[in-house]
Every structure is written in C-alpha cells, then in structure tokens.
mmCIF file of C-alpha atoms in Angstrom:
data_model
loop_
_atom_site.group_PDB
_atom_site.id
_atom_site.type_symbol
_atom_site.label_atom_id
_atom_site.label_comp_id
_atom_site.label_asym_id
_atom_site.label_seq_id
_atom_site.Cartn_x
_atom_site.Cartn_y
_atom_site.Cartn_z
ATOM 1 C CA GLY A 1 6.117 76.869 46.753
ATOM 2 C CA ILE A 2 8.653 78.910 48.702
ATOM 3 C CA ASP A 3 9.508 82.281 47.140
ATOM 4 C CA ASP A 4 6.553 81.778 44.775
ATOM 5 C CA ARG A 5 8.354 79.025 42.862
ATOM 6 C CA LEU A 6 6.198 77.187 40.362
ATOM 7 C CA GLY A 7 6.010 73.420 40.357
ATOM 8 C CA THR A 8 4.630 71.061 37.752
ATOM 9 C CA ARG A 9 1.971 69.269 39.793
ATOM 10 C CA ASN A 10 -1.267 70.210 41.498
ATOM 11 C CA SER A 11 -1.378 69.799 45.288
ATOM 12 C CA PRO A 12 -3.661 66.844 46.116
ATOM 13 C CA PRO A 13 -6.074 67.071 49.064
ATOM 14 C CA ILE A 14 -5.176 65.404 52.355
ATOM 15 C CA MET A 15 -8.057 63.099 53.256
ATOM 16 C CA ASN A 16 -8.679 59.411 53.877
ATOM 17 C CA LEU A 17 -4.977 58.653 53.392
ATOM 18 C CA ALA A 18 -5.143 55.875 55.989
ATOM 19 C CA TRP A 19 -6.669 53.686 53.273
ATOM 20 C CA ASN A 20 -4.127 54.557 50.577
ATOM 21 C CA LYS A 21 -1.310 52.193 49.673
ATOM 22 C CA ALA A 22 0.687 54.642 47.541
ATOM 23 C CA PHE A 23 1.130 58.394 47.686
ATOM 24 C CA MET A 24 1.935 61.268 45.318
ATOM 25 C CA TRP A 25 0.541 61.743 41.806
ATOM 26 C CA GLY A 26 3.450 59.817 40.330
ATOM 27 C CA GLY A 27 3.915 57.212 43.039
ATOM 28 C CA GLY A 28 7.272 56.244 44.463
ATOM 29 C CA VAL A 29 6.212 56.654 48.111
ATOM 30 C CA TYR A 30 4.466 53.784 49.893
ATOM 31 C CA ASP A 31 4.770 54.796 53.561
ATOM 32 C CA LEU A 32 2.827 57.769 54.916
ATOM 33 C CA ASP A 33 5.526 58.349 57.543
ATOM 34 C CA LEU A 34 7.957 59.068 54.707
ATOM 35 C CA GLN A 35 5.698 61.008 52.341
ATOM 36 C CA PRO A 36 6.376 64.489 53.831
ATOM 37 C CA ILE A 37 10.078 64.206 52.978
ATOM 38 C CA VAL A 38 9.243 64.857 49.330
ATOM 39 C CA PRO A 39 7.515 68.268 49.663
ATOM 40 C CA ILE A 40 9.845 69.351 52.471
ATOM 41 C CA THR A 41 12.983 68.806 50.404
ATOM 42 C CA ALA A 42 11.676 69.539 46.883
ATOM 43 C CA HIS A 43 13.265 72.677 45.420
ATOM 44 C CA GLU A 44 9.987 74.015 44.031
ATOM 45 C CA GLU A 45 8.025 73.348 47.233
ATOM 46 C CA MET A 46 9.656 73.961 50.641
ATOM 47 C CA ASP A 47 13.335 73.569 49.652
ATOM 48 C CA GLU A 48 14.337 72.591 53.197
ATOM 49 C CA ASN A 49 16.368 69.861 54.858
ATOM 50 C CA LEU A 50 15.164 67.841 57.823
ATOM 51 C CA GLU A 51 17.919 68.891 60.220
ATOM 52 C CA ASN A 52 17.129 72.561 59.659
ATOM 53 C CA VAL A 53 13.441 71.856 60.273
ATOM 54 C CA MET A 54 14.339 70.055 63.508
ATOM 55 C CA SER A 55 16.428 73.033 64.648
ATOM 56 C CA LYS A 56 13.566 75.440 64.046
ATOM 57 C CA LEU A 57 11.105 73.278 65.977
ATOM 58 C CA ARG A 58 13.498 72.775 68.898
ATOM 59 C CA ALA A 59 13.757 76.549 69.249
ATOM 60 C CA MET A 60 9.986 76.918 69.693
ATOM 61 C CA PRO A 61 8.673 76.153 73.229
ATOM 62 C CA LYS A 62 5.194 75.593 71.801
ATOM 63 C CA TYR A 63 6.443 72.565 69.890
ATOM 64 C CA THR A 64 8.782 71.140 72.530
ATOM 65 C CA SER A 65 5.812 71.162 74.899
ATOM 66 C CA MET A 66 3.570 69.387 72.412
ATOM 67 C CA PHE A 67 6.230 66.787 71.646
ATOM 68 C CA LYS A 68 6.568 66.104 75.378
ATOM 69 C CA THR A 69 2.811 65.602 75.649
ATOM 70 C CA ALA A 70 2.777 63.275 72.655
ATOM 71 C CA PHE A 71 5.997 61.312 73.146
ATOM 72 C CA GLY A 72 6.922 61.675 76.837
ATOM 73 C CA SER A 73 9.904 63.988 76.418
ATOM 74 C CA GLU A 74 10.772 67.237 74.677
ATOM 75 C CA GLU A 75 13.133 65.529 72.255
ATOM 76 C CA ILE A 76 12.352 66.382 68.647
ATOM 77 C CA ASN A 77 13.965 64.007 66.181
ATOM 78 C CA THR A 78 13.226 62.937 62.638
ATOM 79 C CA ALA A 79 11.295 59.797 63.594
ATOM 80 C CA ARG A 80 8.994 61.690 65.974
ATOM 81 C CA PHE A 81 8.570 64.544 63.526
ATOM 82 C CA MET A 82 7.556 62.240 60.662
ATOM 83 C CA LYS A 83 5.247 60.228 62.923
ATOM 84 C CA ALA A 84 3.519 63.405 64.123
ATOM 85 C CA LEU A 85 2.886 64.518 60.541
ATOM 86 C CA SER A 86 1.593 61.137 59.420
ATOM 87 C CA GLN A 87 -0.702 60.802 62.428
ATOM 88 C CA PHE A 88 -2.191 64.203 61.684
ATOM 89 C CA MET A 89 -2.829 63.168 58.092
ATOM 90 C CA VAL A 90 -4.417 59.903 59.233
ATOM 91 C CA MET A 91 -6.874 61.994 61.283
ATOM 92 C CA CYS A 92 -8.084 63.794 58.148
ATOM 93 C CA ILE A 93 -11.101 61.599 57.488
ATOM 94 C CA SER A 94 -13.913 62.714 55.219
ATOM 95 C CA SER A 95 -16.999 60.565 55.814
ATOM 96 C CA ASP A 96 -19.931 62.866 56.521
ATOM 97 C CA SER A 97 -21.098 64.024 53.100
ATOM 98 C CA LYS A 98 -24.699 63.692 51.970
ATOM 99 C CA TYR A 99 -23.645 60.546 50.110
ATOM 100 C CA ASP A 100 -22.311 59.050 53.353
ATOM 101 C CA LYS A 101 -25.494 59.914 55.215
ATOM 102 C CA VAL A 102 -27.625 58.314 52.504
ATOM 103 C CA MET A 103 -25.461 55.183 52.578
ATOM 104 C CA ARG A 104 -25.833 55.045 56.379
ATOM 105 C CA LYS A 105 -29.600 55.432 55.921
ATOM 106 C CA GLU A 106 -29.716 58.404 58.270
ATOM 107 C CA SER A 107 -33.224 59.587 59.026
ATOM 108 C CA GLY A 108 -34.622 62.063 56.518
ATOM 109 C CA VAL A 109 -31.580 62.057 54.212
ATOM 110 C CA VAL A 110 -32.272 60.885 50.663
ATOM 111 C CA PHE A 111 -30.971 61.709 47.209
ATOM 112 C CA THR A 112 -33.071 63.958 45.034
ATOM 113 C CA THR A 113 -34.276 62.376 41.797
ATOM 114 C CA GLU A 114 -31.514 64.177 39.906
ATOM 115 C CA GLU A 115 -28.844 63.056 42.378
ATOM 116 C CA GLN A 116 -30.038 59.442 42.252
ATOM 117 C CA GLU A 117 -30.013 59.436 38.467
ATOM 118 C CA GLY A 118 -26.542 60.967 38.590
ATOM 119 C CA PHE A 119 -25.459 58.204 40.974
ATOM 120 C CA ASN A 120 -26.697 55.625 38.480
ATOM 121 C CA ILE A 121 -24.711 57.314 35.700
ATOM 122 C CA PHE A 122 -21.665 57.417 37.955
ATOM 123 C CA LYS A 123 -21.869 53.695 38.711
ATOM 124 C CA ASP A 124 -22.218 52.935 35.006
ATOM 125 C CA LYS A 125 -19.528 55.234 33.625
ATOM 126 C CA CYS A 126 -17.100 56.284 36.371
ATOM 127 C CA ALA A 127 -17.006 53.740 39.187
ATOM 128 C CA LYS A 128 -14.479 51.383 37.599
ATOM 129 C CA CYS A 129 -11.702 53.822 38.519
ATOM 130 C CA HIS A 130 -13.400 55.963 41.175
ATOM 131 C CA THR A 131 -14.502 53.101 43.401
ATOM 132 C CA GLU A 132 -16.775 53.637 46.408
ATOM 133 C CA PRO A 133 -16.473 54.556 49.219
ATOM 134 C CA LEU A 134 -13.120 56.321 48.752
ATOM 135 C CA PHE A 135 -14.043 57.213 45.161
ATOM 136 C CA THR A 136 -10.639 56.080 43.955
ATOM 137 C CA ASP A 137 -9.277 52.619 43.367
ATOM 138 C CA GLY A 138 -5.823 53.870 44.320
ATOM 139 C CA ALA A 139 -4.401 52.724 40.992
ATOM 140 C CA PHE A 140 -2.196 54.610 38.549
ATOM 141 C CA ARG A 141 -3.813 55.095 35.162
ATOM 142 C CA ASN A 142 -3.265 56.944 31.902
ATOM 143 C CA ASN A 143 -6.440 58.955 31.351
ATOM 144 C CA GLY A 144 -5.604 60.304 27.921
ATOM 145 C CA LEU A 145 -4.582 63.848 28.756
ATOM 146 C CA ALA A 146 -2.754 65.720 26.032
ATOM 147 C CA ILE A 147 0.961 65.636 26.833
ATOM 148 C CA SER A 148 1.991 68.994 28.266
ATOM 149 C CA PRO A 149 5.214 70.866 27.392
ATOM 150 C CA VAL A 150 6.573 69.739 30.783
ATOM 151 C CA ASN A 151 6.219 66.129 29.580
ATOM 152 C CA ASP A 152 5.557 64.757 33.073
ATOM 153 C CA LEU A 153 6.006 60.994 32.722
ATOM 154 C CA GLY A 154 4.073 60.167 35.895
ATOM 155 C CA LEU A 155 4.577 56.746 37.462
ATOM 156 C CA TYR A 156 7.364 55.955 34.976
ATOM 157 C CA THR A 157 9.641 58.379 36.831
ATOM 158 C CA ALA A 158 9.444 56.113 39.886
ATOM 159 C CA THR A 159 9.439 52.699 38.186
ATOM 160 C CA LEU A 160 11.238 53.206 34.835
ATOM 161 C CA ILE A 161 8.772 50.699 33.377
ATOM 162 C CA GLU A 162 7.800 51.722 29.844
ATOM 163 C CA SER A 163 4.129 50.826 30.314
ATOM 164 C CA ASP A 164 3.916 53.230 33.278
ATOM 165 C CA LYS A 165 4.518 56.337 31.180
ATOM 166 C CA TYR A 166 1.896 59.052 31.703
ATOM 167 C CA LYS A 167 0.123 57.106 34.432
ATOM 168 C CA PHE A 168 -0.991 59.132 37.439
ATOM 169 C CA LYS A 169 -2.759 58.183 40.630
ATOM 170 C CA VAL A 170 -6.551 58.151 40.382
ATOM 171 C CA PRO A 171 -7.751 60.976 42.663
ATOM 172 C CA SER A 172 -10.700 60.779 45.005
ATOM 173 C CA LEU A 173 -13.847 62.565 43.869
ATOM 174 C CA ARG A 174 -14.734 63.617 47.396
ATOM 175 C CA ASN A 175 -14.866 67.353 48.143
ATOM 176 C CA LEU A 176 -14.478 68.467 44.534
ATOM 177 C CA LYS A 177 -16.149 71.749 45.484
ATOM 178 C CA TYR A 178 -13.040 72.645 47.458
ATOM 179 C CA THR A 179 -10.221 71.104 45.437
ATOM 180 C CA ALA A 180 -10.056 72.925 42.093
ATOM 181 C CA PRO A 181 -8.095 72.986 39.850
ATOM 182 C CA TYR A 182 -8.238 69.407 38.653
ATOM 183 C CA MET A 183 -5.861 66.757 37.244
ATOM 184 C CA HIS A 184 -2.252 66.120 38.250
ATOM 185 C CA ASP A 185 -1.145 69.409 36.744
ATOM 186 C CA GLY A 186 -4.240 71.473 37.532
ATOM 187 C CA ARG A 187 -4.993 72.076 33.868
ATOM 188 C CA PHE A 188 -8.779 72.170 34.301
ATOM 189 C CA LEU A 189 -10.284 74.963 36.380
ATOM 190 C CA THR A 190 -13.828 73.580 36.411
ATOM 191 C CA LEU A 191 -15.579 70.230 36.579
ATOM 192 C CA ASN A 192 -17.171 70.984 33.226
ATOM 193 C CA GLY A 193 -13.660 71.156 31.822
ATOM 194 C CA VAL A 194 -12.980 67.704 33.269
ATOM 195 C CA LEU A 195 -16.156 66.304 31.721
ATOM 196 C CA ASP A 196 -15.255 67.903 28.373
ATOM 197 C CA HIS A 197 -11.985 66.006 28.484
ATOM 198 C CA TYR A 198 -13.554 62.632 29.147
ATOM 199 C CA ALA A 199 -16.380 63.121 26.657
ATOM 200 C CA LEU A 200 -14.500 64.792 23.813
ATOM 201 C CA GLN A 201 -10.763 65.182 24.321
ATOM 202 C CA VAL A 202 -9.221 61.842 25.363
ATOM 203 C CA GLN A 203 -6.028 61.485 23.335
ATOM 204 C CA PRO A 204 -4.741 58.314 21.602
ATOM 205 C CA ILE A 205 -1.483 58.343 23.527
ATOM 206 C CA PRO A 206 0.549 55.255 24.488
ATOM 207 C CA ASN A 207 -0.659 53.300 27.510
ATOM 208 C CA LEU A 208 -4.155 54.814 27.440
ATOM 209 C CA ASP A 209 -6.232 53.018 30.065
ATOM 210 C CA ALA A 210 -8.452 50.321 28.599
ATOM 211 C CA ALA A 211 -11.501 51.767 30.367
ATOM 212 C CA LEU A 212 -11.172 54.833 28.134
ATOM 213 C CA ASN A 213 -10.608 52.943 24.907
ATOM 214 C CA GLN A 214 -13.365 50.417 24.444
ATOM 215 C CA GLY A 215 -14.341 49.148 21.033
ATOM 216 C CA GLY A 216 -12.128 51.716 19.358
ATOM 217 C CA ALA A 217 -14.116 54.573 20.895
ATOM 218 C CA ARG A 218 -12.051 56.774 23.182
ATOM 219 C CA GLY A 219 -13.469 58.520 26.220
ATOM 220 C CA ILE A 220 -16.753 58.391 28.107
ATOM 221 C CA PRO A 221 -19.888 59.394 26.191
ATOM 222 C CA LEU A 222 -21.896 61.960 28.161
ATOM 223 C CA ASN A 223 -24.755 64.058 26.851
ATOM 224 C CA GLU A 224 -25.728 67.368 28.431
ATOM 225 C CA THR A 225 -28.514 65.871 30.543
ATOM 226 C CA GLU A 226 -26.193 63.194 31.885
ATOM 227 C CA ARG A 227 -23.594 65.823 32.744
ATOM 228 C CA VAL A 228 -26.050 67.826 34.813
ATOM 229 C CA LYS A 229 -27.184 64.743 36.704
ATOM 230 C CA LEU A 230 -23.631 63.509 37.237
ATOM 231 C CA LEU A 231 -22.548 66.876 38.637
ATOM 232 C CA ALA A 232 -25.576 66.824 40.944
ATOM 233 C CA PHE A 233 -24.429 63.488 42.344
ATOM 234 C CA LEU A 234 -20.802 64.589 42.671
ATOM 235 C CA SER A 235 -21.973 67.525 44.776
ATOM 236 C CA THR A 236 -23.268 65.015 47.341
ATOM 237 C CA LEU A 237 -19.646 63.999 47.986
ATOM 238 C CA ASN A 238 -18.787 67.407 49.458
ATOM 239 C CA ASP A 239 -18.257 67.107 53.211
ATOM 240 C CA GLU A 240 -18.711 70.398 55.065
ATOM 241 C CA THR A 241 -18.235 68.683 58.428
ATOM 242 C CA PHE A 242 -14.728 67.704 57.362
ATOM 243 C CA ILE A 243 -13.922 71.047 55.752
ATOM 244 C CA ASN A 244 -15.036 72.976 58.846
ATOM 245 C CA ASN A 245 -13.456 70.659 61.426
ATOM 246 C CA LYS A 246 -11.575 73.081 63.688
ATOM 247 C CA ALA A 247 -9.489 70.261 65.140
ATOM 248 C CA LEU A 248 -7.821 69.987 61.735
ATOM 249 C CA ALA A 249 -7.347 73.741 61.271
ATOM 250 C CA GLU A 250 -4.277 75.793 62.081
ATOM 251 C CA GLN A 251 -4.240 76.475 65.811
#
C-alpha cells in the first residue's frame, strides 16, 4: 500500500464482478458502489478519506471534464465518484479465453486431448466450489489452510458467527497466469504450490469445508499425471483479450 505498507491480504483481480453478490476476501461488502471505500480508507492500503479524494479530483481539469461528460455537470461528489468506480469495474469482463471459445463452439477452436482430460478432472474434483462459467460459486469456504501468525479470521470478522471462522471467498480460476500469488494471503507463489496444498496439506482445522473432508480423508487426491492435465485445462481460462484491452488500461 501507500508508503510501502504491508497488508495481510492478497489483492484479488477485478473481473466479472457484475455477477458477484459479495466482495472482499472476508466479505462484509455487498454493494459494488461501496466496495472502494474499504481500500481507499484502509491504513495499510491508500490511507485516505473521501473528502480529500474529492478535493484532489476537483482540482484536476481532466477529471472535471470527464465527470461533466458522464453526469452532465462538473460536480464531483461521493455518489458520482463511487458510481464511476463501480461502473468501471463492471466493464471488466473476462469472457474470451480458449475455454469460452470452445464453449461457444467457435470454428476451429477445440481442446487438446490433455486439456479435455484436464477439464474432466476439473469437473470431477474442483467444480463444486469453482463453478462454471465464473469458476467460483461466490461462497465463503474454509479450505484448510494452516493458520498463519496473522490469524486472519476471514468471514467471521464481518459476521461474528463462530462457524464463519477462517472462511474466505472462493476466488475465480480465470486468468491464473496473471494473478499470482495465490490464496487470500498470497502464501503460494505457484499453482503447483496450490495443488500441493489440496493434495497433501489440508489441515484439520475447525469449520473445514465438507468438500475437503469426505469419508475422513482430507483434501483432493491428485496424482502427477492428473496435475499436469488439470494445469493444462486451467491454462485455457487465461484471457489475453481481456488482459490486453486498452480500454481498461490507464489512459
């Protein structure tokens, strides 16, 4: 964050938020118009206040002109500011990966044998939480991560419900090529590290999601061949059209 301050959570990607019902790793925000207040005011992120942000924008002709184009006058107030941010985020739609093209049956686009087999593995072992087409069910789940020294309680911080301890929002698996590190706290630098966790390192902590604790066996069994095929499929979720969309880049 500002002045190189360190936070406790990994920045999630901004994509397909129009179809989300809750925001932030630990929940507590259910309106996209309001979501930016959290990073703007958080001490370890931007450490600002909205009135100061408004003052800075009002002093910049570039922004007063754009607000006039968008809203009919140069007035910059909190409601317009939050609406502008949320409408930008709503525009960040990722839907042109190889997976999407295969699903749309575009001419000449098919999965390789390895990708198709990986897709089958995904549907069998991952899709309960990472539901198509967003590749998240939007739920908050405890995925058995070892409790860090920070002791981030996740959704519990917002709800104070005991059964919500250590639950975090299920992230989308789209564009994993561009979104490392992984997990709510960025503890895994590679996808292989993520797969190691699910195959070998799921912890018997309270509130562990039932999908990761079936028949007394924790985790998701994955052999080396399955890992390779699964990673091949996950690579089809990378969307270069979205990543390279200049309309979404800094102007």
